Short mmCIF file of C-alpha atoms in Angstrom, two decimals:
data_model
loop_
_atom_site.label_atom_id
_atom_site.label_comp_id
_atom_site.label_asym_id
_atom_site.label_seq_id
_atom_site.Cartn_x
_atom_site.Cartn_y
_atom_site.Cartn_z
CA MET B 1 -39.76 -0.38 25.86
CA ASN B 2 -39.72 -1.07 29.56
CA PRO B 3 -37.38 1.54 31.11
CA CYS B 4 -36.30 -0.97 33.75
CA SER B 5 -35.33 -3.74 31.32
CA SER B 6 -31.99 -4.42 29.68
CA LEU B 7 -31.65 -2.88 26.24
CA GLY B 8 -31.27 -5.25 23.31
CA ILE B 9 -28.62 -4.65 20.64
CA GLY B 10 -29.02 -5.81 17.06
CA LEU B 11 -25.49 -6.32 15.78
CA ALA B 12 -25.36 -6.23 11.96
CA GLY B 13 -21.95 -7.66 11.18
CA PHE B 14 -19.76 -10.00 13.21
CA GLY B 15 -16.31 -9.47 11.74
CA THR B 16 -13.35 -7.94 13.51
CA VAL B 17 -15.20 -4.99 15.03
CA GLY B 18 -18.50 -6.80 15.61
CA SER B 19 -16.83 -9.59 17.54
CA GLY B 20 -14.88 -6.91 19.44
CA VAL B 21 -18.17 -5.31 20.52
CA TRP B 22 -19.44 -8.71 21.66
CA ASN B 23 -16.26 -9.35 23.66
CA THR B 24 -16.28 -5.86 25.21
CA LEU B 25 -19.88 -6.17 26.40
CA GLN B 26 -19.26 -9.67 27.73
CA ARG B 27 -16.15 -8.51 29.57
CA ASN B 28 -17.25 -5.06 30.78
CA GLY B 29 -21.04 -5.11 30.78
CA ALA B 30 -21.30 -4.98 34.57
CA LEU B 31 -18.71 -2.20 34.70
CA ILE B 32 -20.69 -0.15 32.20
CA ALA B 33 -23.85 -0.58 34.26
CA ASP B 34 -22.02 0.46 37.43
CA ARG B 35 -20.50 3.55 35.83
CA THR B 36 -23.87 4.71 34.59
CA GLY B 37 -25.48 4.29 37.99
CA GLY B 38 -27.14 1.07 36.93
CA GLY B 39 -29.11 3.00 34.33
CA VAL B 40 -27.65 1.35 31.23
CA THR B 41 -27.61 -2.41 30.85
CA LEU B 42 -26.88 -3.73 27.37
CA HIS B 43 -27.10 -7.19 25.84
CA ILE B 44 -26.76 -8.53 22.31
CA ALA B 45 -30.21 -9.70 21.25
CA LYS B 46 -29.56 -10.53 17.59
CA ILE B 47 -26.49 -10.85 15.33
CA LEU B 48 -26.54 -10.66 11.53
CA VAL B 49 -23.93 -12.91 9.88
CA ARG B 50 -23.24 -14.08 6.34
CA ASP B 51 -22.42 -17.70 7.20
CA LEU B 52 -24.10 -19.37 10.18
CA ALA B 53 -21.93 -22.46 10.05
CA LYS B 54 -18.70 -20.47 10.09
CA VAL B 55 -19.72 -18.42 13.13
CA ARG B 56 -20.89 -21.49 15.04
CA ALA B 57 -17.60 -23.23 14.29
CA THR B 58 -15.36 -20.34 15.37
CA THR B 59 -17.33 -18.60 18.14
CA GLY B 60 -18.60 -21.10 20.63
CA ASP B 61 -19.92 -18.67 23.24
CA VAL B 62 -22.49 -17.01 20.95
CA PRO B 63 -25.94 -18.64 21.33
CA ALA B 64 -27.11 -20.07 18.03
CA GLU B 65 -30.64 -18.73 18.54
CA ILE B 66 -29.56 -15.08 18.28
CA LEU B 67 -27.83 -15.55 14.90
CA THR B 68 -29.56 -14.66 11.65
CA THR B 69 -28.70 -14.13 7.98
CA ASP B 70 -31.72 -11.88 7.41
CA TRP B 71 -31.14 -8.20 8.22
CA ARG B 72 -34.88 -7.50 8.06
CA ALA B 73 -35.45 -9.99 10.87
CA LEU B 74 -32.79 -8.25 12.95
CA VAL B 75 -34.30 -4.78 12.52
CA ALA B 76 -37.87 -6.01 13.09
CA ASP B 77 -37.07 -8.11 16.17
CA PRO B 78 -38.98 -6.56 19.14
CA ALA B 79 -36.06 -7.53 21.40
CA VAL B 80 -33.77 -5.17 19.45
CA ASP B 81 -33.84 -1.60 20.76
CA ILE B 82 -30.65 -0.27 19.09
CA VAL B 83 -29.16 -1.31 15.73
CA VAL B 84 -25.39 -1.42 15.19
CA GLU B 85 -24.33 -1.43 11.52
CA LEU B 86 -20.85 -2.86 10.95
CA ILE B 87 -21.14 -4.63 7.59
CA GLY B 88 -19.54 -1.85 5.54
CA GLY B 89 -20.36 -0.74 2.01
CA THR B 90 -23.11 1.61 0.91
CA THR B 91 -25.88 -0.67 -0.37
CA ASP B 92 -27.14 -3.20 2.19
CA ALA B 93 -25.75 -0.98 4.94
CA PHE B 94 -27.91 1.89 3.72
CA GLU B 95 -31.01 -0.31 3.73
CA ILE B 96 -30.30 -1.53 7.27
CA VAL B 97 -29.73 1.97 8.67
CA ALA B 98 -32.76 3.41 6.88
CA ALA B 99 -35.01 0.57 8.07
CA ALA B 100 -33.81 1.00 11.66
CA LEU B 101 -34.50 4.73 11.59
CA ARG B 102 -37.98 4.15 10.16
CA ALA B 103 -38.58 1.71 13.02
CA LYS B 104 -37.46 4.50 15.40
CA LYS B 105 -34.50 2.45 16.60
CA PRO B 106 -31.30 4.46 17.21
CA VAL B 107 -28.39 3.52 14.99
CA VAL B 108 -24.70 3.15 15.81
CA THR B 109 -22.35 2.79 12.85
CA GLY B 110 -18.66 2.87 12.03
CA ASN B 111 -19.29 3.18 8.30
CA LYS B 112 -17.60 6.39 7.14
CA ALA B 113 -18.11 5.64 3.44
CA LEU B 114 -21.86 5.25 3.96
CA LEU B 115 -22.20 8.52 5.86
CA ALA B 116 -19.88 10.47 3.58
CA GLU B 117 -21.61 9.32 0.39
CA ARG B 118 -25.23 8.87 1.50
CA GLY B 119 -25.37 10.80 4.73
CA VAL B 120 -27.59 13.52 3.25
CA GLU B 121 -30.42 10.99 2.85
CA LEU B 122 -29.82 9.25 6.15
CA PHE B 123 -29.51 12.39 8.28
CA ALA B 124 -32.69 13.77 6.69
CA LEU B 125 -34.47 10.54 7.64
CA SER B 126 -32.93 10.74 11.12
CA ARG B 127 -34.42 14.21 11.53
CA GLU B 128 -37.79 13.13 10.15
CA MET B 129 -38.03 10.15 12.47
CA ASP B 130 -36.50 12.01 15.46
CA THR B 131 -34.11 9.08 15.86
CA PRO B 132 -30.34 9.52 16.10
CA ILE B 133 -27.37 8.13 14.21
CA HIS B 134 -24.21 7.81 16.32
CA PHE B 135 -20.91 7.34 14.49
CA GLU B 136 -17.91 7.82 16.78
CA ALA B 137 -16.25 4.71 15.34
CA ALA B 138 -16.38 6.11 11.79
CA VAL B 139 -13.47 8.50 12.34
CA ALA B 140 -10.08 7.73 13.92
CA GLY B 141 -10.95 4.43 15.61
CA GLY B 142 -10.64 4.76 19.36
CA ILE B 143 -10.12 8.54 19.44
CA PRO B 144 -13.30 10.27 20.70
CA ILE B 145 -13.06 13.05 18.11
CA ILE B 146 -16.72 13.00 17.02
CA ARG B 147 -18.14 13.47 20.50
CA THR B 148 -15.51 16.10 21.21
CA VAL B 149 -16.58 18.15 18.21
CA GLN B 150 -20.26 17.61 18.96
CA ASP B 151 -20.06 18.42 22.66
CA SER B 152 -16.80 19.91 23.93
CA PHE B 153 -16.41 22.29 20.97
CA ILE B 154 -20.09 23.20 20.68
CA GLY B 155 -19.36 26.78 21.76
CA ASN B 156 -16.42 27.20 19.38
CA ARG B 157 -16.14 28.40 15.84
CA ILE B 158 -13.75 25.77 14.50
CA HIS B 159 -11.14 27.41 12.33
CA SER B 160 -9.41 24.24 11.18
CA PHE B 161 -8.61 20.56 11.46
CA SER B 162 -5.34 19.05 10.33
CA GLY B 163 -4.53 15.45 10.88
CA ILE B 164 -3.39 11.96 10.06
CA ILE B 165 -6.54 9.87 9.88
CA ASN B 166 -5.46 6.77 7.97
CA GLY B 167 -3.22 4.43 9.89
CA THR B 168 -2.34 2.18 6.94
CA SER B 169 -0.84 5.02 4.91
CA ASN B 170 0.93 6.35 7.98
CA TYR B 171 2.51 2.94 8.59
CA ILE B 172 3.64 2.64 4.97
CA LEU B 173 5.18 6.13 4.90
CA GLY B 174 6.86 5.44 8.24
CA ARG B 175 8.50 2.27 6.98
CA MET B 176 9.65 4.05 3.83
CA THR B 177 11.16 6.76 6.03
CA ASN B 178 12.75 4.65 8.76
CA ALA B 179 13.68 1.46 6.91
CA GLY B 180 14.23 2.80 3.40
CA LEU B 181 11.58 0.51 1.90
CA THR B 182 9.89 1.16 -1.42
CA PHE B 183 6.16 1.84 -1.45
CA GLU B 184 5.51 -1.67 -2.79
CA ASP B 185 7.62 -3.37 -0.10
CA ALA B 186 6.13 -1.27 2.71
CA LEU B 187 2.60 -2.03 1.48
CA GLY B 188 3.38 -5.75 1.36
CA GLU B 189 4.68 -5.61 4.92
CA ALA B 190 1.55 -3.78 6.08
CA GLN B 191 -0.63 -6.42 4.46
CA SER B 192 1.34 -9.28 6.06
CA LEU B 193 0.85 -7.67 9.48
CA GLY B 194 -2.87 -7.13 8.95
CA TYR B 195 -2.59 -3.33 8.80
CA ALA B 196 -3.69 -3.22 5.16
CA GLU B 197 -6.48 -5.09 3.39
CA ALA B 198 -5.86 -7.46 0.49
CA ASP B 199 -7.34 -4.65 -1.60
CA PRO B 200 -5.75 -1.56 -0.03
CA ALA B 201 -7.09 0.93 -2.58
CA LEU B 202 -9.19 3.10 -0.25
CA ASP B 203 -6.31 3.43 2.20
CA VAL B 204 -3.51 4.26 -0.21
CA ASN B 205 -5.54 6.35 -2.68
CA GLY B 206 -6.66 8.71 0.10
CA TRP B 207 -10.40 8.03 0.04
CA ASP B 208 -10.63 6.35 3.44
CA ALA B 209 -9.17 9.53 4.95
CA ALA B 210 -11.39 11.66 2.71
CA HIS B 211 -14.59 10.01 3.96
CA LYS B 212 -13.53 10.72 7.54
CA ALA B 213 -12.60 14.30 6.70
CA ILE B 214 -16.01 14.87 5.10
CA LEU B 215 -17.69 13.79 8.35
CA LEU B 216 -15.50 16.10 10.46
CA ALA B 217 -16.12 19.04 8.13
CA THR B 218 -19.86 18.41 8.08
CA LEU B 219 -19.92 18.34 11.87
CA ALA B 220 -17.91 21.53 12.17
CA TYR B 221 -19.56 23.60 9.45
CA GLY B 222 -23.02 22.12 9.37
CA PHE B 223 -23.71 21.48 5.70
CA PRO B 224 -23.65 18.31 3.57
CA ILE B 225 -20.54 17.89 1.40
CA ASP B 226 -20.44 16.22 -2.00
CA PRO B 227 -17.36 13.93 -2.16
CA ALA B 228 -16.87 15.02 -5.78
CA SER B 229 -16.21 18.60 -4.58
CA ILE B 230 -13.03 17.83 -2.64
CA HIS B 231 -9.43 17.20 -3.68
CA VAL B 232 -8.07 13.73 -2.86
CA SER B 233 -4.61 12.39 -3.67
CA GLY B 234 -3.03 9.24 -2.26
CA ILE B 235 0.45 7.92 -1.55
CA GLU B 236 0.91 5.55 -4.49
CA GLN B 237 3.43 7.85 -6.18
CA VAL B 238 5.62 8.44 -3.13
CA ARG B 239 9.15 7.21 -3.82
CA PRO B 240 12.26 6.89 -1.63
CA THR B 241 13.64 9.93 -3.48
CA ASP B 242 10.80 12.05 -2.08
CA ILE B 243 11.21 10.65 1.42
CA ASN B 244 14.95 11.30 1.44
CA PHE B 245 14.60 14.80 0.02
CA ALA B 246 12.04 15.66 2.71
CA LYS B 247 14.32 14.32 5.45
CA ASN B 248 17.26 16.36 4.21
CA LEU B 249 15.14 19.51 4.27
CA GLY B 250 13.83 18.86 7.79
CA TYR B 251 10.41 17.55 6.79
CA ALA B 252 8.41 14.32 7.18
CA VAL B 253 6.02 13.02 4.51
CA LYS B 254 2.52 12.34 5.83
CA LEU B 255 -0.87 11.72 4.22
CA LEU B 256 -2.52 14.83 5.59
CA ALA B 257 -6.16 15.85 5.88
CA VAL B 258 -6.60 19.62 5.87
CA ILE B 259 -9.94 21.25 6.69
CA ARG B 260 -9.99 25.02 7.03
CA GLU B 261 -12.67 27.72 7.11
CA HIS B 262 -11.81 30.92 5.25
CA ALA B 263 -12.90 34.45 6.06
CA ASP B 264 -15.64 34.37 3.41
CA GLY B 265 -17.17 31.23 4.99
CA SER B 266 -15.92 28.83 2.32
CA VAL B 267 -14.34 25.59 3.52
CA GLU B 268 -11.07 24.21 2.22
CA LEU B 269 -11.01 20.39 2.32
CA ARG B 270 -8.23 18.32 0.79
CA ILE B 271 -6.34 15.08 1.33
CA GLN B 272 -2.82 14.63 -0.04
CA PRO B 273 0.70 13.50 0.84
CA SER B 274 2.45 16.55 2.28
CA PHE B 275 5.76 17.74 3.63
CA ILE B 276 5.37 18.86 7.25
CA ALA B 277 8.15 20.21 9.44
CA LYS B 278 9.74 17.66 11.76
CA SER B 279 9.17 20.15 14.59
CA ASN B 280 5.39 19.85 14.13
CA ILE B 281 3.83 17.36 16.52
CA LEU B 282 2.05 15.55 13.66
CA ALA B 283 5.46 14.54 12.29
CA SER B 284 5.88 12.42 15.43
CA VAL B 285 2.78 10.31 14.78
CA HIS B 286 4.14 6.87 13.87
CA GLY B 287 2.87 3.44 12.93
CA VAL B 288 -0.88 2.96 12.62
CA PHE B 289 -1.66 5.77 15.05
CA ASN B 290 -3.87 8.72 14.13
CA ALA B 291 -3.82 12.31 15.34
CA VAL B 292 -6.13 15.27 14.75
CA ALA B 293 -5.28 18.86 15.63
CA VAL B 294 -8.36 21.05 16.12
CA HIS B 295 -8.23 24.84 16.30
CA GLY B 296 -11.25 26.53 17.86
CA ASP B 297 -11.66 30.25 18.44
CA ALA B 298 -12.33 29.77 22.17
CA ALA B 299 -10.45 26.57 23.01
CA GLY B 300 -7.42 27.31 20.87
CA GLU B 301 -5.32 24.39 19.63
CA SER B 302 -6.10 20.85 20.84
CA LEU B 303 -4.57 17.56 19.77
CA PHE B 304 -6.26 14.15 19.84
CA TYR B 305 -4.05 11.07 19.45
CA GLY B 306 -4.60 7.33 19.55
CA ARG B 307 -5.06 4.15 17.59
CA GLY B 308 -7.00 4.80 14.42
CA ALA B 309 -8.18 1.26 13.80
CA GLY B 310 -8.17 -2.25 15.20
CA GLN B 311 -10.67 -4.47 16.96
CA ASP B 312 -10.56 -3.13 20.50
CA PRO B 313 -10.15 0.64 19.87
CA THR B 314 -12.98 0.68 17.33
CA ALA B 315 -15.18 -1.54 19.49
CA SER B 316 -14.55 0.89 22.36
CA SER B 317 -16.02 3.72 20.26
CA VAL B 318 -19.00 1.60 19.24
CA VAL B 319 -19.76 0.72 22.86
CA ALA B 320 -19.46 4.38 23.90
CA ASP B 321 -22.07 5.24 21.26
CA LEU B 322 -24.26 2.38 22.46
CA VAL B 323 -24.23 3.82 25.96
CA GLU B 324 -25.09 7.28 24.59
CA ALA B 325 -27.96 5.85 22.53
CA ALA B 326 -29.19 3.84 25.51
CA ARG B 327 -29.17 6.92 27.75
CA GLY B 328 -31.30 8.72 25.19
CA LEU B 329 -33.82 5.90 25.20
CA ARG B 330 -33.81 5.61 28.98
CA GLN B 331 -34.35 9.28 29.57
CA ALA B 332 -36.76 9.75 26.67
CA SER B 333 -34.89 12.99 26.12
CA GLY B 334 -35.70 13.38 22.45
CA HIS B 335 -33.29 13.33 19.54
CA ARG B 336 -29.61 12.95 20.31
CA GLY B 337 -26.95 12.66 17.66
CA PHE B 338 -25.63 14.65 14.77
CA LEU B 339 -27.84 16.62 12.42
CA PRO B 340 -26.68 19.11 9.79
CA TYR B 341 -27.76 22.62 10.77
CA ARG B 342 -27.24 24.38 7.42
CA GLU B 343 -28.77 23.47 4.09
CA SER B 344 -25.73 24.43 2.04
CA GLY B 345 -22.25 25.84 2.12
CA THR B 346 -19.29 26.39 -0.17
CA ILE B 347 -16.28 24.13 -0.64
CA LEU B 348 -13.36 26.25 -1.80
CA PRO B 349 -12.21 25.05 -5.25
CA VAL B 350 -8.85 23.33 -4.88
CA GLY B 351 -7.39 25.63 -7.53
CA GLU B 352 -7.85 28.57 -5.15
CA THR B 353 -5.98 26.91 -2.27
CA SER B 354 -2.40 28.01 -1.75
CA THR B 355 0.74 26.43 -0.28
CA ALA B 356 4.39 26.04 -1.18
CA TYR B 357 5.22 22.94 -3.26
CA TYR B 358 7.72 20.21 -3.94
CA VAL B 359 7.49 19.04 -7.56
CA ARG B 360 9.38 16.08 -8.99
CA PHE B 361 9.88 15.82 -12.75
CA ASP B 362 11.07 12.74 -14.64
CA VAL B 363 13.29 14.39 -17.27
CA THR B 364 15.69 13.49 -20.03
CA ASP B 365 19.17 14.52 -18.94
CA ARG B 366 20.31 17.12 -21.47
CA PRO B 367 21.46 20.75 -21.35
CA GLY B 368 18.81 23.40 -20.84
CA VAL B 369 16.21 21.29 -18.98
CA VAL B 370 16.21 23.45 -15.86
CA ALA B 371 15.96 26.61 -17.95
CA GLU B 372 12.98 25.26 -19.94
CA ILE B 373 11.04 24.36 -16.80
CA ALA B 374 11.99 27.62 -15.08
CA ARG B 375 10.83 29.66 -18.07
CA VAL B 376 7.31 28.21 -17.90
CA LEU B 377 7.12 28.74 -14.16
CA ALA B 378 8.27 32.35 -14.61
CA ASP B 379 5.62 32.90 -17.28
CA HIS B 380 3.03 31.96 -14.65
CA ARG B 381 4.72 34.12 -11.99
CA ILE B 382 5.59 31.11 -9.81
CA GLY B 383 8.74 31.63 -7.76
CA ILE B 384 11.44 28.96 -7.39
CA SER B 385 13.12 28.56 -4.03
CA GLY B 386 15.44 25.74 -5.05
CA THR B 387 16.22 22.98 -7.56
CA HIS B 388 17.94 19.63 -7.15
CA SER B 389 18.80 16.66 -9.32
CA PRO B 390 19.59 13.62 -7.15
CA VAL B 391 21.92 11.02 -8.63
CA ASN B 392 20.56 7.52 -9.07
CA PRO B 393 23.06 5.44 -7.00
CA SER B 394 22.24 2.25 -8.90
CA ASN B 395 22.88 3.88 -12.28
CA PRO B 396 24.66 7.24 -12.10
CA ASP B 397 24.98 7.39 -15.88
CA ALA B 398 21.24 7.02 -16.53
CA ALA B 399 19.80 9.24 -19.25
CA PHE B 400 16.59 9.81 -17.26
CA VAL B 401 16.72 11.60 -13.92
CA ASP B 402 14.46 13.05 -11.27
CA MET B 403 14.54 16.82 -11.23
CA VAL B 404 13.10 18.42 -8.09
CA PHE B 405 11.83 22.00 -7.86
CA LEU B 406 10.85 23.73 -4.62
CA LEU B 407 8.28 26.42 -5.34
CA HIS B 408 7.05 29.44 -3.42
CA THR B 409 3.46 29.69 -2.23
CA CYS B 410 0.96 30.12 -5.06
CA PRO B 411 -2.60 29.06 -5.90
CA PHE B 412 -2.80 25.40 -6.86
CA GLY B 413 -4.74 26.27 -10.00
CA LYS B 414 -1.90 28.45 -11.26
CA LEU B 415 0.54 25.61 -10.59
CA GLN B 416 -1.66 23.16 -12.48
CA GLN B 417 -1.71 25.44 -15.52
CA ALA B 418 2.07 25.68 -15.48
CA LEU B 419 2.53 21.94 -15.04
CA THR B 420 0.25 21.24 -18.01
CA GLU B 421 2.58 23.30 -20.19
CA ILE B 422 5.70 21.77 -18.68
CA GLU B 423 4.41 18.22 -19.20
CA ALA B 424 4.20 18.96 -22.95
CA LEU B 425 7.93 19.74 -23.15
CA ASP B 426 10.10 17.23 -24.99
CA CYS B 427 12.33 16.75 -21.95
CA ILE B 428 9.49 15.60 -19.66
CA ASN B 429 8.83 11.85 -19.63
CA SER B 430 5.82 11.50 -17.32
CA ALA B 431 3.32 13.51 -15.29
CA PRO B 432 4.97 15.65 -12.57
CA VAL B 433 4.49 14.50 -8.96
CA VAL B 434 3.39 17.25 -6.57
CA PHE B 435 3.59 17.42 -2.78
CA ARG B 436 2.27 20.31 -0.70
CA ILE B 437 4.69 21.89 1.77
CA GLU B 438 2.33 22.70 4.62
CA ASN B 439 2.61 25.55 7.07
CA LEU B 440 0.57 24.20 9.98
CA GLY B 441 1.50 26.98 12.39
#
């Protein structure tokens, strides 16, 4: 590579984010060069698309000669110095990233699922080839949380992260809270506004947030994490009853990512809908915004807030990584980018994690129900701080009711054992629904 020439970008994927990267470089390319002292000039040399005719029909300012449907041609093109992977998934995307690393071409990606599920292989290859993977856009859209953890917190032992890192779920829970919508109606609204995909499974079942949390935890604690080792629960079972009960108690319901290092070095990592106090700043994160609170031993508590998704915020993170990758190539400064620094670590089993709880039971309304549930909880030495049976306003004479128990702090495993016994009682009609009541300090 000629150090005085413009650096060529191979853009694998030209959907929402890919076209945003194109537009950002077209609009701000000169500004980027000026801000880096003229040392970084970027241009799109090749674009991988699925349908040539569709792109030509909808994007008139993209030269036809730089379009291709063959990812191998994109990676092998001598005009491509840096490869940007934005196609999603874990199959073709893996092949593209691996091929780019083998060709010693730095990679920029926003693919959190790929890195969370196959990052062990890719980061090992990155180390072997001395070629970096940059992935700011994989977590929290336009919030520069990855670079902050990599650079600004490099001298800190990070005690914990807690955050809202899925904007779709946050929007849905917000509409349920503020407009009284059901989960189904709020999801439909989010889809109509483009905040949720036609298939919203990864957003509402918690796994989009989980993939991001895995990346943050791996950065902070240095070892690869098996997705099967963490606890993930989504928002599909959240009902207006839960939202209203939380509001009356002074809480907000949020899909919360919790990452915490314990004194023995084990790492707690879980994703679940949680009650958090309205006085906590995370309760004020609305709409599709994300926020991550980071607690370091030297820096103390820091909060990072911004749009978690969308064309321009995510493209902004991709372009920032492109500049970082380009600087590395320009300066020939060796490997730059994340690498795990420990071979292994311990994820704390979810059964050993402890919080207070809100538990909703669907019960048959008959005498003795509260006593039966309370007896099982007492047998497992789980304290009860309150009970409540809200009336169904549409059918106050219904034979089936929601019975809510507020429980003192205990290990989650002990609670699960008790709930298994309770679910077998004749008065219980379906699996209990559990929310953590978080003490975020």
